[in-house]
Amino acid sequence: MGHMIMSIVILVFGIVFFANSFGFPELQGGALPDAGVWPRIIAALLIVCSVLALIDDIKKWKKSREIPDSQKPKKEDAEGYDPKGRVRMIGSVIILGLYSLVGLRYMGFVSSTLVVIPAIMLWLGERKWLRIVLLDVIMTVLCVFLFCKFMLIPLPRGMGIFRNISLLFY
Amino acid sequence: MNGYKLAFQFLIEHPEAILFTLLGLLIGLTFGALPGLTGTAGVAIFIPLTYTLDPTIGVVMLAALYVGSMFGGNITAILFNTPGAPEAATITFDGYPMAQKGKGGEALGFSVGAATIGGIFSTIILALLSPPLAKVALKFAAPEYFALAFMGISVIASLDTKSFWKSMSIGLIGLLLAAVGLDPLSASSRYTFGVTGLAAGIGFMPVIIGMFAISEVFSRAETKNLGVVKFGDEINKVKVKMPALKEWFKYKMSLIRGSLIGVVIGILPGIGATTASFVAYSQEVQFAKDKESFGTGRVEGVIAPSTANTAAAGGAFVPLLSLGIPGSSTAAVIIGGMMIHGIRPGPMMMTQQPKMVYTIFLTMFLANIFMLIFGIMAVKIFGAALKIDYTVMAPIIIVLCVVGVFALSNSMFDVIIMFVSGIVGYFFRKFGYPTAPLVIGLVLGTIAEENLRRGYSMYHGDLVGMFTRPITAVLMVLSIASLVYGVYNSLKKEKPKKTE
């Protein structure tokens, strides 16, 4: 079912891009094709390919329905399956999302990285505190040294107090 | 010869280039050896570290990383029956049985020696073939450049994927994403949906890093024990035994066959090292008198795929440097790394950047020699990395990726693109959609569109005239043949299921 949803999402993506391509301004004079021509062709091809992929997925889904439940491979038997896996994955997405969308912007690199490294390690199951603290400090210092001091690339400083903290380091 | 003179001069003035070659090789060896972490991910993660390096040194380091990753996977394949990378899968067939018989050190010796020979052979072919190919390509105008980009895009059809239509869909999404932002020819805004950040377009680096590195972290988080294969201390106990010269003569035909197969398959766009190693192995079986002994620890079963792997890596650089077409997914990521430094691989590179091109030739040669000297030793040193928990690896990868993407243009928007690409990449992996076609589409999309429109303008809208230019016609026919073959292959895969 997931495969079919994915194919439908791609099909919708193709339709949106195809429809949108008609809204681009036309060029006067006709020396060059309009800005919408190329994306329109590609989006049309995408619609065709995603429909064919969807047909393939429907065929497979129908075939899998013919197999009795007892003979179907169980999710639990799949290699590497972990019942807690999905929660762990979603948590990782949330942590990285908070880091990329909020943490770096408002807290700056140093403060947000010092928080995010232990957060992701603990979330993934790490329980050795010494290891967590060491990696946290080493990784943050290493990045500041490598990017700010050595490569002279300014990392995000954050706002308010976090900006003042970052000024202590770079 | 002038190019080589420039390259030698560069290496003398910048001896650190040799150090970065070695560093790239060691990183590649480690990434190749770690199951689940591929050379492609390694190149993607380490591109940001090349930002402030001299462009030549940066590209040389990435090329060496690619070479190293080709051999790294062989070590775990031989010692633990676990290929570190897909292209090392064939090495388990005879390498692991050799290790079980107590000949692990010998198998590693044959493997590293064969990989070095394959790598050196392919570098020589690269140095011989690229300049004349680029010379021909110098006569290209917009129609030929479009045909070249189209040929690169048609590579998607030959990529070894589960579904041809899914692979094509992803490639087309890449082409559409390349169209986002201001149209380069008319300056009109396309697909920005009112988001200011999209006006500058979608950068391929945030997408590449998100798709290859961040999605890997998400996928690992979902699996039991984070999908990590734990290795014991065996790696430190094995003593590598380098075979004597007469032993190598005994297996000369396996070396020649493996090298030729690797180079030819490497040059063909999109096929890659995995196919090369399988073809090389099957050819060894075909040529052997006692075919049934394969799989029980035959030396030829280790030599041929090891040679073919690294030969394919060098082969993939031929279309990359001379035509700007990626020979493999790692090569597509390397093109991204080059473009970050303002270098567009292709025919003009040979005349505009001779120093870089010839330095790549020389350092790839060096990287292969280093592999022989440091290959096994390095993995023993980096053996510690094989025992690192993923709970430690994951935050390192995340922080390096986030900082690397931000540093690209000091843009938080790029970090958001990387994050979204990571989530999309996770779903692609989960539902059998390959990620490499998206990168190929994104990198080649703008080139294809710009040149198609320029060619159209050149011929005043006469598409027949445009596509019947001799070289354009040949390239287009080859590309269409590749697409048709992809469809045929996809239908052939379906057929046995119908007859069941």
XYZ file of C-alpha atoms in Angstrom:
670
model
C 0.000 0.000 0.000
C 2.837 2.371 0.904
C 4.349 1.894 -2.541
C 1.073 2.930 -4.167
C 0.760 6.025 -1.960
C 4.290 7.001 -2.921
C 3.497 6.607 -6.638
C 0.333 8.702 -6.184
C 2.323 11.434 -4.393
C 4.760 11.531 -7.326
C 1.861 11.607 -9.795
C 0.311 14.572 -7.940
C 3.737 16.287 -7.941
C 3.872 15.827 -11.735
C 0.342 17.176 -12.220
C 1.029 20.265 -10.048
C 4.246 21.046 -11.939
C 2.558 20.427 -15.302
C -0.363 22.734 -14.497
C 1.952 25.384 -13.056
C 4.099 25.449 -16.209
C 1.278 27.176 -18.116
C 1.563 30.184 -15.827
C 5.083 31.215 -16.866
C 5.333 34.387 -18.976
C 5.583 33.904 -22.741
C 8.620 35.265 -24.553
C 8.110 37.873 -27.234
C 9.629 37.363 -30.676
C 9.708 33.558 -30.667
C 13.509 33.258 -30.971
C 13.615 31.134 -27.808
C 11.079 28.583 -26.585
C 9.071 29.840 -23.595
C 10.250 29.195 -20.034
C 7.398 26.731 -19.568
C 8.091 24.428 -22.520
C 10.870 22.291 -21.046
C 9.265 21.834 -17.593
C 5.945 21.046 -19.303
C 7.520 18.231 -21.365
C 9.335 16.842 -18.304
C 6.216 17.050 -16.102
C 4.160 15.286 -18.802
C 6.754 12.493 -18.971
C 6.731 12.305 -15.171
C 2.961 11.849 -15.188
C 3.313 8.975 -17.697
C 6.139 7.273 -15.762
C 4.427 7.622 -12.386
C 1.187 6.189 -13.798
C 3.142 3.197 -15.155
C 4.915 2.801 -11.788
C 1.518 2.976 -10.074
C 0.131 0.275 -12.398
C 3.122 -1.932 -11.497
C 2.476 -1.324 -7.792
C -1.245 -2.107 -8.131
C -0.403 -5.366 -9.949
C 2.004 -6.347 -7.166
C -0.511 -5.406 -4.494
C -3.247 -7.504 -6.170
C -0.840 -10.428 -6.442
C 0.071 -10.137 -2.766
C -3.627 -10.200 -1.842
C -3.983 -13.609 -3.537
C -1.422 -15.106 -1.145
C -3.016 -16.409 2.071
C -2.057 -14.420 5.184
C -0.349 -17.466 6.689
C 2.089 -17.628 3.760
C 2.863 -13.931 3.662
C 6.240 -12.949 5.090
C 5.696 -11.363 8.494
C 6.921 -7.872 9.179
C 8.537 -9.185 12.365
C 10.606 -11.730 10.396
C 12.199 -9.121 8.156
C 15.929 -8.650 8.656
C 16.676 -5.824 11.070
C 13.009 -5.333 12.024
C 12.575 -3.558 15.339
C 9.105 -2.784 16.763
C 10.487 0.414 18.301
C 12.231 1.362 15.064
C 9.551 3.656 13.676
C 9.333 5.689 16.899
C 13.141 5.987 16.933
C 13.126 7.158 13.314
C 10.380 9.744 13.886
C 12.206 11.010 16.982
C 15.423 11.378 14.970
C 13.540 13.383 12.324
C 12.079 15.654 15.031
C 15.468 16.213 16.700
C 17.182 17.004 13.398
C 14.216 19.151 12.362
C 14.392 21.201 15.565
C 18.148 21.550 15.147
C 17.956 22.688 11.500
C 14.813 24.823 11.641
C 14.904 26.329 15.144
C 18.112 25.547 17.029
C 20.692 26.915 14.606
C 18.647 30.035 13.833
C 17.828 31.070 17.421
C 20.470 29.351 19.566
C 23.366 29.474 17.154
C 25.791 26.685 16.321
C 27.617 26.203 19.643
C 24.608 26.145 21.992
C 22.328 24.089 19.732
C 25.050 21.538 18.860
C 25.907 21.089 22.540
C 22.246 20.172 23.091
C 21.559 18.175 19.946
C 24.493 15.728 20.154
C 23.494 14.320 23.586
C 19.837 14.392 22.515
C 20.367 12.261 19.416
C 22.801 9.904 21.205
C 20.411 9.321 24.108
C 17.491 8.898 21.735
C 19.355 6.263 19.714
C 20.124 4.320 22.896
C 23.548 5.515 24.037
C 23.855 5.342 27.825
C 27.576 5.904 28.450
C 27.663 9.444 29.808
C 31.401 9.907 29.473
C 31.172 9.025 25.796
C 28.263 11.447 25.313
C 30.012 14.360 27.044
C 33.340 13.738 25.297
C 31.827 13.505 21.822
C 29.649 16.537 22.497
C 32.565 18.759 23.486
C 35.084 17.381 20.965
C 32.703 17.598 18.002
C 31.593 21.163 18.811
C 35.149 22.407 19.397
C 36.407 20.598 16.293
C 33.724 22.161 14.075
C 34.346 25.659 15.483
C 38.080 25.233 14.960
C 37.784 23.689 11.493
C 35.078 25.903 10.022
C 35.434 29.211 11.902
C 39.135 29.417 12.695
C 40.687 27.368 9.886
C 38.262 27.806 6.960
C 37.001 31.247 8.140
C 33.375 30.288 7.538
C 31.007 32.081 9.939
C 28.660 29.602 11.602
C 25.226 30.752 12.877
C 25.474 32.809 16.099
C 21.842 32.752 17.193
C 20.056 35.557 19.002
C 20.236 37.359 22.370
C 22.237 35.536 25.030
C 23.124 32.761 22.590
C 24.762 35.311 20.306
C 26.870 36.524 23.248
C 27.856 32.942 24.055
C 28.925 32.345 20.442
C 31.062 35.493 20.516
C 33.183 33.823 23.204
C 34.158 31.106 20.713
C 34.310 32.723 17.270
C 52.933 16.675 -22.248
C 52.389 20.287 -21.275
C 49.508 19.189 -19.047
C 51.726 16.750 -17.169
C 54.373 19.453 -16.775
C 51.757 21.715 -15.202
C 50.570 18.891 -12.959
C 54.085 18.040 -11.765
C 54.748 21.724 -11.137
C 51.525 21.937 -9.142
C 52.438 18.901 -7.033
C 55.889 20.349 -6.323
C 54.409 23.721 -5.335
C 51.576 22.092 -3.367
C 52.945 18.921 -1.767
C 49.888 18.942 0.519
C 47.935 17.643 -2.515
C 49.684 14.299 -2.010
C 48.738 14.329 1.672
C 45.106 15.037 0.800
C 45.226 12.204 -1.761
C 46.343 9.874 1.012
C 43.725 11.273 3.398
C 40.982 10.797 0.779
C 42.151 7.241 0.174
C 42.109 6.401 3.900
C 38.635 7.902 4.352
C 37.456 5.981 1.275
C 38.907 2.732 2.632
C 37.050 3.255 5.905
C 33.748 4.187 4.254
C 34.078 1.221 1.915
C 34.771 -1.110 4.826
C 31.841 0.055 6.954
C 28.745 -1.890 5.877
C 25.923 0.511 4.977
C 28.225 3.472 4.432
C 29.151 3.659 0.775
C 31.768 5.604 -1.126
C 28.954 7.770 -2.522
C 27.913 8.803 1.015
C 31.592 9.357 1.877
C 32.084 11.725 -1.064
C 28.830 13.567 -0.202
C 29.804 14.005 3.476
C 33.348 15.158 2.738
C 32.588 17.642 -0.071
C 32.054 20.478 2.480
C 35.576 19.920 3.821
C 36.952 20.799 0.387
C 35.274 24.250 0.236
C 38.314 26.270 1.245
C 40.886 23.941 -0.267
C 42.440 24.729 -3.621
C 39.846 23.337 -6.110
C 42.417 20.949 -7.611
C 43.323 19.560 -4.176
C 39.635 19.254 -3.247
C 38.772 17.308 -6.397
C 41.877 15.128 -6.064
C 40.875 14.238 -2.497
C 37.351 13.243 -3.612
C 38.754 11.138 -6.478
C 41.089 9.316 -4.057
C 38.176 8.767 -1.665
C 36.266 7.110 -4.518
C 39.253 4.870 -5.357
C 39.714 3.869 -1.689
C 36.064 3.014 -1.178
C 36.301 0.498 -4.031
C 38.806 -1.625 -2.095
C 37.593 -0.985 1.486
C 34.574 -3.254 1.102
C 36.756 -6.234 0.098
C 38.325 -6.474 3.561
C 35.142 -7.145 5.508
C 33.922 -9.324 2.626
C 36.961 -11.596 2.991
C 37.267 -11.628 6.780
C 33.631 -11.493 7.889
C 31.603 -12.558 4.820
C 30.036 -9.064 4.992
C 30.651 -6.891 1.951
C 31.253 -3.302 3.065
C 29.864 -2.079 -0.243
C 27.634 -3.727 -2.911
C 30.518 -4.071 -5.389
C 32.396 -6.261 -2.878
C 29.609 -8.866 -2.735
C 31.361 -11.163 -5.240
C 34.536 -11.154 -3.107
C 32.664 -13.085 -0.394
C 32.115 -16.038 -2.789
C 35.738 -17.194 -2.682
C 37.403 -14.716 -0.324
C 35.509 -15.833 2.751
C 36.031 -19.584 2.082
C 39.764 -18.785 1.783
C 39.618 -17.029 5.172
C 37.810 -20.029 6.663
C 40.660 -22.241 5.465
C 43.118 -19.957 7.273
C 44.147 -18.171 4.094
C 42.552 -14.817 4.944
C 45.899 -13.006 4.829
C 46.656 -14.494 1.421
C 43.201 -13.538 0.112
C 43.695 -9.955 1.328
C 47.125 -9.865 -0.326
C 45.697 -11.018 -3.648
C 42.780 -8.631 -3.318
C 44.829 -5.504 -2.582
C 47.386 -6.373 -5.276
C 44.672 -7.027 -7.861
C 42.813 -3.838 -6.899
C 46.032 -1.842 -7.355
C 46.715 -3.382 -10.767
C 43.107 -2.736 -11.885
C 43.290 0.854 -10.623
C 46.613 1.603 -12.332
C 45.419 0.051 -15.600
C 42.251 2.148 -15.577
C 44.217 5.330 -14.775
C 46.444 4.705 -17.808
C 43.332 4.208 -19.986
C 41.841 7.368 -18.469
C 44.951 9.393 -19.286
C 45.096 7.985 -22.822
C 41.395 8.232 -23.731
C 40.199 11.450 -22.084
C 42.265 14.045 -24.017
C 41.364 12.771 -27.538
C 37.727 12.330 -26.529
C 37.622 15.878 -25.179
C 39.331 17.143 -28.351
C 36.491 15.734 -30.436
C 33.992 17.198 -27.965
C 35.565 20.670 -28.304
C 33.831 21.016 -31.672
C 30.492 20.728 -29.909
C 27.856 23.466 -30.053
C 24.564 23.783 -28.168
C 22.826 20.832 -29.935
C 25.725 18.482 -29.081
C 25.816 19.727 -25.480
C 22.106 19.032 -25.193
C 22.647 15.556 -26.688
C 25.487 14.949 -24.198
C 23.328 15.999 -21.247
C 20.509 13.854 -22.628
C 22.934 10.944 -22.836
C 23.870 11.529 -19.202
C 20.216 11.586 -18.247
C 19.550 8.387 -20.214
C 22.077 6.712 -17.878
C 19.180 6.532 -15.439
C 17.644 3.798 -17.611
C 20.706 1.588 -17.184
C 21.053 2.022 -13.424
C 20.555 -1.273 -11.659
C 17.220 -0.594 -9.971
C 14.172 -2.602 -9.011
C 11.759 -0.641 -11.211
C 12.536 1.163 -14.449
C 9.479 3.443 -14.144
C 10.313 4.418 -10.582
C 13.888 5.157 -11.581
C 12.712 7.303 -14.510
C 10.170 9.112 -12.314
C 12.890 10.099 -9.858
C 15.204 11.260 -12.659
C 12.379 13.417 -14.067
C 11.733 14.902 -10.606
C 15.429 15.854 -10.554
C 15.033 17.580 -13.941
C 11.972 19.481 -12.691
C 13.732 20.555 -9.491
C 16.581 21.886 -11.654
C 14.011 24.167 -13.316
C 13.027 25.770 -9.987
C 14.081 29.421 -9.589
C 14.798 32.128 -12.129
C 14.842 30.956 -15.739
C 18.438 31.643 -16.877
C 17.394 32.770 -20.357
C 14.252 34.813 -19.754
C 14.763 35.661 -16.036
C 11.147 34.734 -15.287
C 10.409 33.057 -11.978
C 9.482 29.359 -12.097
C 8.021 27.034 -9.417
C 8.910 29.312 -6.498
C 5.370 29.157 -5.030
C 5.976 32.485 -3.306
C 8.973 31.175 -1.327
C 11.796 33.719 -1.579
C 14.502 31.140 -0.892
C 13.502 29.190 -3.995
C 14.190 32.135 -6.332
C 17.872 31.182 -6.432
C 16.942 27.595 -7.300
C 17.520 24.331 -5.452
C 21.205 23.713 -4.876
C 22.314 20.187 -5.646
C 24.683 19.937 -2.668
C 21.990 20.188 0.045
C 19.953 17.649 -1.943
C 22.900 15.283 -2.420
C 23.892 15.415 1.274
C 20.279 15.033 2.406
C 19.557 12.144 0.048
C 22.732 10.150 0.645
C 23.819 10.932 4.218
C 20.849 12.204 6.270
C 18.376 9.671 4.868
C 20.888 6.960 5.849
C 20.744 8.138 9.482
C 16.925 8.007 9.436
C 16.902 4.551 7.839
C 19.434 3.213 10.351
C 17.462 4.629 13.273
C 14.574 2.393 12.244
C 16.502 -0.891 12.219
C 17.405 -3.266 15.016
C 20.693 -2.421 16.741
C 20.756 0.509 14.282
C 21.668 -1.926 11.506
C 25.261 -2.160 12.666
C 27.336 -5.247 12.003
C 29.758 -5.674 14.892
C 33.169 -7.063 14.123
C 35.511 -8.692 16.563
C 39.239 -8.305 16.911
C 39.964 -10.701 14.017
C 40.948 -7.769 11.844
C 43.949 -7.114 14.065
C 44.976 -10.783 14.132
C 45.154 -11.335 10.367
C 48.618 -11.064 8.877
C 48.502 -9.969 5.266
C 50.549 -12.157 2.974
C 51.571 -10.498 -0.272
C 51.942 -13.187 -2.968
C 55.263 -13.599 -4.791
C 55.715 -12.299 -8.341
C 55.514 -15.787 -9.875
C 52.102 -16.224 -8.214
C 50.889 -13.097 -9.999
C 52.122 -14.474 -13.335
C 50.123 -17.600 -12.685
C 46.950 -15.515 -12.511
C 47.849 -13.030 -15.246
C 44.805 -13.857 -17.380
C 42.433 -13.200 -14.457
C 44.116 -9.815 -13.961
C 43.859 -8.927 -17.663
C 40.230 -10.040 -17.934
C 39.231 -8.257 -14.721
C 40.981 -5.025 -15.759
C 39.434 -4.965 -19.250
C 35.939 -5.809 -18.025
C 36.205 -3.195 -15.252
C 37.413 -0.389 -17.515
C 34.877 -1.051 -20.288
C 31.940 -1.315 -17.875
C 33.194 1.699 -15.913
C 33.298 3.843 -19.070
C 29.734 2.873 -20.017
C 27.580 5.403 -18.214
C 25.436 4.213 -15.341
C 26.450 0.571 -15.075
C 29.120 0.798 -12.390
C 31.474 -1.329 -10.340
C 28.908 -3.789 -8.963
C 28.039 -5.060 -12.446
C 31.735 -5.057 -13.378
C 32.643 -7.296 -10.446
C 29.777 -9.734 -11.157
C 30.648 -9.924 -14.877
C 34.342 -10.421 -14.051
C 33.517 -13.211 -11.606
C 31.186 -14.981 -14.027
C 33.814 -14.750 -16.786
C 36.353 -16.396 -14.492
C 33.922 -19.246 -13.905
C 33.308 -19.527 -17.675
C 37.035 -19.715 -18.458
C 37.837 -22.203 -15.681
C 38.216 -25.916 -16.397
C 36.874 -26.970 -12.985
C 33.946 -24.597 -12.665
C 32.512 -26.358 -9.609
C 35.528 -25.410 -7.487
C 34.426 -21.751 -7.533
C 32.848 -20.771 -4.257
C 35.202 -22.964 -2.275
C 38.114 -20.540 -2.101
C 39.539 -20.064 -5.620
C 42.137 -17.300 -5.878
C 40.786 -16.276 -9.321
C 37.420 -15.646 -7.643
C 39.089 -12.975 -5.501
C 41.448 -11.510 -8.120
C 39.006 -10.904 -10.987
C 36.293 -8.979 -9.084
C 38.894 -7.049 -7.038
C 40.595 -5.926 -10.264
C 37.294 -5.104 -11.969
C 36.044 -2.988 -9.020
C 38.858 -0.475 -9.026
C 39.238 -0.568 -12.813
C 35.575 0.467 -13.053
C 36.208 3.457 -10.759
C 38.955 4.752 -13.077
C 36.809 3.951 -16.122
C 33.950 6.067 -14.733
C 36.261 9.109 -14.823
C 36.679 8.883 -18.620
C 33.156 10.129 -19.526
C 33.207 12.406 -16.454
C 36.335 14.351 -17.383
C 36.019 14.309 -21.161
C 32.254 14.673 -21.662
C 30.862 15.684 -18.257
C 28.714 12.534 -18.062
C 28.708 10.615 -14.765
C 29.786 7.000 -15.180
C 28.280 6.047 -11.803
C 26.289 7.550 -8.927
C 29.525 8.400 -7.055
C 30.779 10.123 -10.208
C 27.524 12.163 -10.268
C 28.217 13.311 -6.699
C 31.829 14.152 -7.649
C 30.445 16.330 -10.494
C 28.436 18.138 -7.785
C 31.657 18.617 -5.784
C 33.439 20.022 -8.851
C 30.609 22.435 -9.619
C 30.828 23.782 -6.058
C 34.345 24.919 -6.977
C 33.053 26.501 -10.178
C 34.353 23.740 -12.418
C 32.051 22.244 -15.009
C 33.414 18.861 -16.079
C 33.350 18.251 -19.806
C 35.289 18.973 -22.978
C 36.188 22.565 -22.026
C 37.780 21.367 -18.790
C 40.660 19.799 -20.702
C 41.622 23.187 -22.223
C 40.538 25.476 -19.390
C 41.759 23.390 -16.464
C 44.636 21.259 -17.819
C 46.470 21.536 -14.494
C 43.530 20.011 -12.640
C 42.832 17.265 -15.176
C 46.431 16.081 -15.370
C 46.849 16.355 -11.589
C 43.816 14.067 -11.270
C 45.523 11.562 -13.602
C 48.748 11.669 -11.575
C 47.132 11.538 -8.145
C 44.793 8.705 -9.115
C 47.895 6.810 -10.148
C 49.450 7.712 -6.780
C 46.280 6.760 -4.904
C 46.498 3.258 -6.350
C 50.147 2.927 -5.312
C 49.210 4.207 -1.833
C 46.469 1.605 -1.715
C 49.058 -1.139 -2.131
C 51.298 0.336 0.576
C 48.689 1.538 3.049
C 45.605 -0.487 2.064
C 45.748 -3.178 4.667
C 47.764 -1.182 7.200
C 45.256 1.649 7.090
C 42.303 -0.601 7.664
C 44.077 -2.035 10.681
C 44.492 1.499 11.982
C 40.984 2.405 10.936
C 39.843 -1.004 12.230
C 38.726 0.887 15.297
C 36.115 2.595 13.129
C 34.563 -0.800 12.431
C 33.795 -1.080 16.137
C 32.347 2.404 16.602
C 28.703 2.330 17.654
C 26.218 4.028 15.362
C 25.034 6.049 18.358
C 28.400 7.827 17.997
C 28.536 7.848 14.184
C 25.049 9.339 13.726
C 25.660 12.670 15.556
C 29.038 13.053 13.818
C 27.385 12.612 10.404
C 24.489 14.950 11.303
C 26.693 17.795 12.595
C 29.169 17.512 9.680
C 26.308 17.558 7.163
C 24.484 20.505 8.758
C 27.642 22.604 9.131
C 28.859 21.638 5.662
C 25.598 22.606 3.965
C 25.335 25.880 5.901
C 28.919 26.787 5.070
C 28.169 26.425 1.361
C 26.496 29.845 1.132
C 25.755 30.802 4.758
C 22.148 29.941 4.097
C 19.715 28.443 6.584
C 17.448 27.746 3.618
C 20.006 25.244 2.285
C 19.930 23.453 5.660
C 16.143 23.220 5.391
C 16.459 21.825 1.831
C 18.932 19.227 3.161
C 16.571 18.235 5.970
C 13.594 17.882 3.591
C 15.773 15.920 1.125
C 16.761 13.603 3.980
C 13.107 12.822 4.728
C 12.262 12.392 1.039
C 15.356 10.195 0.610
C 14.211 8.036 3.535
C 10.863 7.401 1.806
C 12.615 6.749 -1.509
C 14.767 4.077 0.143
C 11.794 2.575 1.945
C 9.673 2.194 -1.178
C 12.374 1.088 -3.587
C 12.954 4.414 -5.356
C 16.651 4.932 -6.189
C 18.183 8.269 -5.167
C 20.983 8.493 -7.759
C 18.632 9.438 -10.688
C 17.459 12.526 -8.786
C 21.034 13.757 -8.445
C 21.752 13.071 -12.127
C 18.590 14.963 -13.142
C 19.343 17.864 -10.836
C 22.958 18.219 -12.001
C 22.284 17.824 -15.738
C 18.829 19.446 -15.927
C 19.963 23.048 -16.372
C 22.631 22.119 -18.946
C 20.100 20.122 -20.957
C 17.435 22.841 -20.933
C 19.749 25.770 -21.679
C 21.393 24.033 -24.617
C 18.138 22.707 -26.048
C 16.741 26.228 -26.083
C 19.959 27.706 -27.509
C 20.050 25.010 -30.204
C 16.410 25.691 -31.016
C 17.207 29.371 -31.388
C 20.319 28.577 -33.494
C 18.198 26.586 -35.941
C 15.269 29.031 -35.817
C 12.968 26.365 -34.454
C 14.001 23.655 -36.950
C 14.338 20.658 -34.594
C 14.992 18.240 -37.474
C 17.979 20.292 -38.586
C 19.215 20.506 -35.025
C 19.066 16.785 -34.333
C 20.487 15.689 -37.686
C 23.892 17.269 -37.001
C 26.121 14.146 -37.220
C 27.460 14.029 -33.634
C 24.122 15.096 -32.161
C 22.372 12.367 -34.132
C 24.835 9.692 -32.985
C 24.571 10.764 -29.323
C 20.786 10.944 -29.492
C 20.553 7.498 -31.107
C 22.825 6.042 -28.398
C 20.759 7.700 -25.670
C 17.465 6.507 -27.105
C 18.939 3.001 -27.500
C 19.896 3.119 -23.814
C 16.354 4.161 -22.866
C 14.791 1.465 -25.079
C 17.129 -1.132 -23.570
C 16.031 0.017 -20.099
C 12.358 -0.457 -21.015
C 13.120 -3.843 -22.608
C 15.046 -4.957 -19.519
C 12.225 -3.840 -17.268
C 9.672 -5.813 -19.327
C 11.985 -8.837 -19.368
C 12.151 -8.770 -15.568
C 8.350 -8.783 -15.432
C 7.935 -11.712 -17.891
C 8.975 -14.662 -15.673
C 6.540 -13.466 -13.012
C 3.675 -13.655 -15.538
C 4.462 -17.214 -16.549
C 4.625 -18.427 -12.951
